[in-house]
Amino acid sequence: METHLADWIKGTPTGAEAESILRTCVHCGFCNATCPTYQLLGDELDGPRGRIYQIKRMLEGEAPSRSTQQHLDRCLTCRNCETTCPSGVEYGRLVDIGRAAVDERVRRPLRERLQRAVLRGALTRRWIFDPLTRLGRTLRPLMPATLRSKLPPLRAAGAWPSRTQARKVLLLNGCVQPALIPAIDAATARVLDAVGVEAIVESRSGCCGAIDFHLSAQVQAQEHARRNIDAWWLHIVEGGIEAIVINASGCGAMVKDYAHLLHDDPAYAEKAQRVVALTRDLAEYLPTLLQPLIASKPIVLPDNLRRVAFHPPCTLQHALKIRGTVEALLTAFGAELVPVQEAHLCCGSAGTYSILQSELSVRLRERKLDNLQRERPAMILSANIGCLSQLEGAAAVPVRHWIEWIDTVLHDSQTRHQSV
Ligand code: SF4
Ligand code: SF4
């Protein structure tokens, strides 16, 4: 697409990036076919091609309006359009540039500004979010159903392994996951321990920065990235850790973007590259290590574990691009994966989207759960805290992280071996 950037952005690094992305788009519209918001709303301006066009006009000098802002807000940043696009348009990068530019020029209503500030403040700080979650659980029976559906009931995390191991990895401390579903990190540590790897959680690490980043607070997202790098650095240079393992695909996608986020920071650019080189989603790190366990234990699963539906989060399939890895691992452990239609579509969680665009989010969740539950699985599995809490809020069957499922399978098979 021919592009003539306005003076305010021409010649800047952001302008150069936006221009090169815009030039790759040939305006064919294939991406609309797999865009969840275009599917729901049928409006060209709520599809990727229309959003690209609105961003282009703004970057060429046309004043954006409140309507431009709302069309960009309704985008889930699921990046399904990137996977579909035959020209390799990096839509995710472009929409981040577009959102930041529109938010600088269009003042949001007070209610929205407050809502976004509260979300950014509360979700990214554990000293606020943890007690709020505890309070919410105490008051759960009194909550309205919509709010209750966003707070998964607490389930026991189980014991953290006490052994030390020669092989060590760092586990992201995260922001909402330890309070919402602490069982995920504990299960991760136990499975890693079973394959001879110790999981270290550095308490000074925290939110990966994705929440701020996708709410146009890119400076604050950079601060999260620097804080995590500082927290991890000694472990990296002196502690002999072999990887930074992340069990929430949304956070993994963000941490793998640190090199880009900090590329013009002379104090952190190289460190960020080193961190990115060490970062692995759990689904990338574990499969090889689990092979001996899979080979040595023929696993016959009980009915309540065997038949499962897997929801691959958008960040797993469209950002990290590792679709199929978890599915292969589950199958190797004896799972029967039920067929799921529209597996490429977002569940409607998308970070803070489920709160800021709740009506669209609920419609996407209903559509996703219809597809996931059609073949009557015993359980739904996924790989990201946002998707898990979004689906658990309305599912008719248990919803778990896939690592919790493997932890249970390993534990069950061990118990059965001991009892024969
Ligand atoms: S983003 Fe890709 S699929 Fe969509 S209109 Fe542009 S070139 Fe076509
Ligand atoms: S990121 Fe998702 S919601 Fe946004 S335009 Fe692309 S496909 Fe549509």
PDB file of N, CA and C in Angstrom, residues 88 103 151 293 306 382 402:
ATOM      1  N   GLY A  88       2.245 -11.445   5.024  1.00  0.00           N
ATOM      2  CA  GLY A  88       3.082 -11.317   6.221  1.00  0.00           C
ATOM      3  C   GLY A  88       2.978  -9.954   6.900  1.00  0.00           C
ATOM      4  N   ASP A 103      -4.523   7.476  21.128  1.00  0.00           N
ATOM      5  CA  ASP A 103      -4.718   7.863  22.532  1.00  0.00           C
ATOM      6  C   ASP A 103      -4.029   9.189  22.864  1.00  0.00           C
ATOM      7  N   LEU A 151     -13.831 -14.757  38.736  1.00  0.00           N
ATOM      8  CA  LEU A 151     -12.976 -15.155  39.863  1.00  0.00           C
ATOM      9  C   LEU A 151     -13.061 -16.668  40.053  1.00  0.00           C
ATOM     10  N   LEU A 293      10.013 -40.170  30.507  1.00  0.00           N
ATOM     11  CA  LEU A 293       8.861 -40.534  31.339  1.00  0.00           C
ATOM     12  C   LEU A 293       7.749 -41.136  30.490  1.00  0.00           C
ATOM     13  N   ARG A 306      -9.101 -38.721  30.460  1.00  0.00           N
ATOM     14  CA  ARG A 306      -8.670 -39.123  29.112  1.00  0.00           C
ATOM     15  C   ARG A 306      -9.199 -38.214  27.998  1.00  0.00           C
ATOM     16  N   SER A 382      -6.096 -25.516  28.677  1.00  0.00           N
ATOM     17  CA  SER A 382      -5.560 -24.389  27.917  1.00  0.00           C
ATOM     18  C   SER A 382      -4.180 -24.022  28.449  1.00  0.00           C
ATOM     19  N   TRP A 402      -2.802 -27.115  31.010  1.00  0.00           N
ATOM     20  CA  TRP A 402      -2.348 -28.447  30.581  1.00  0.00           C
ATOM     21  C   TRP A 402      -1.281 -29.012  31.509  1.00  0.00           C
TER      22      TRP A 402
END
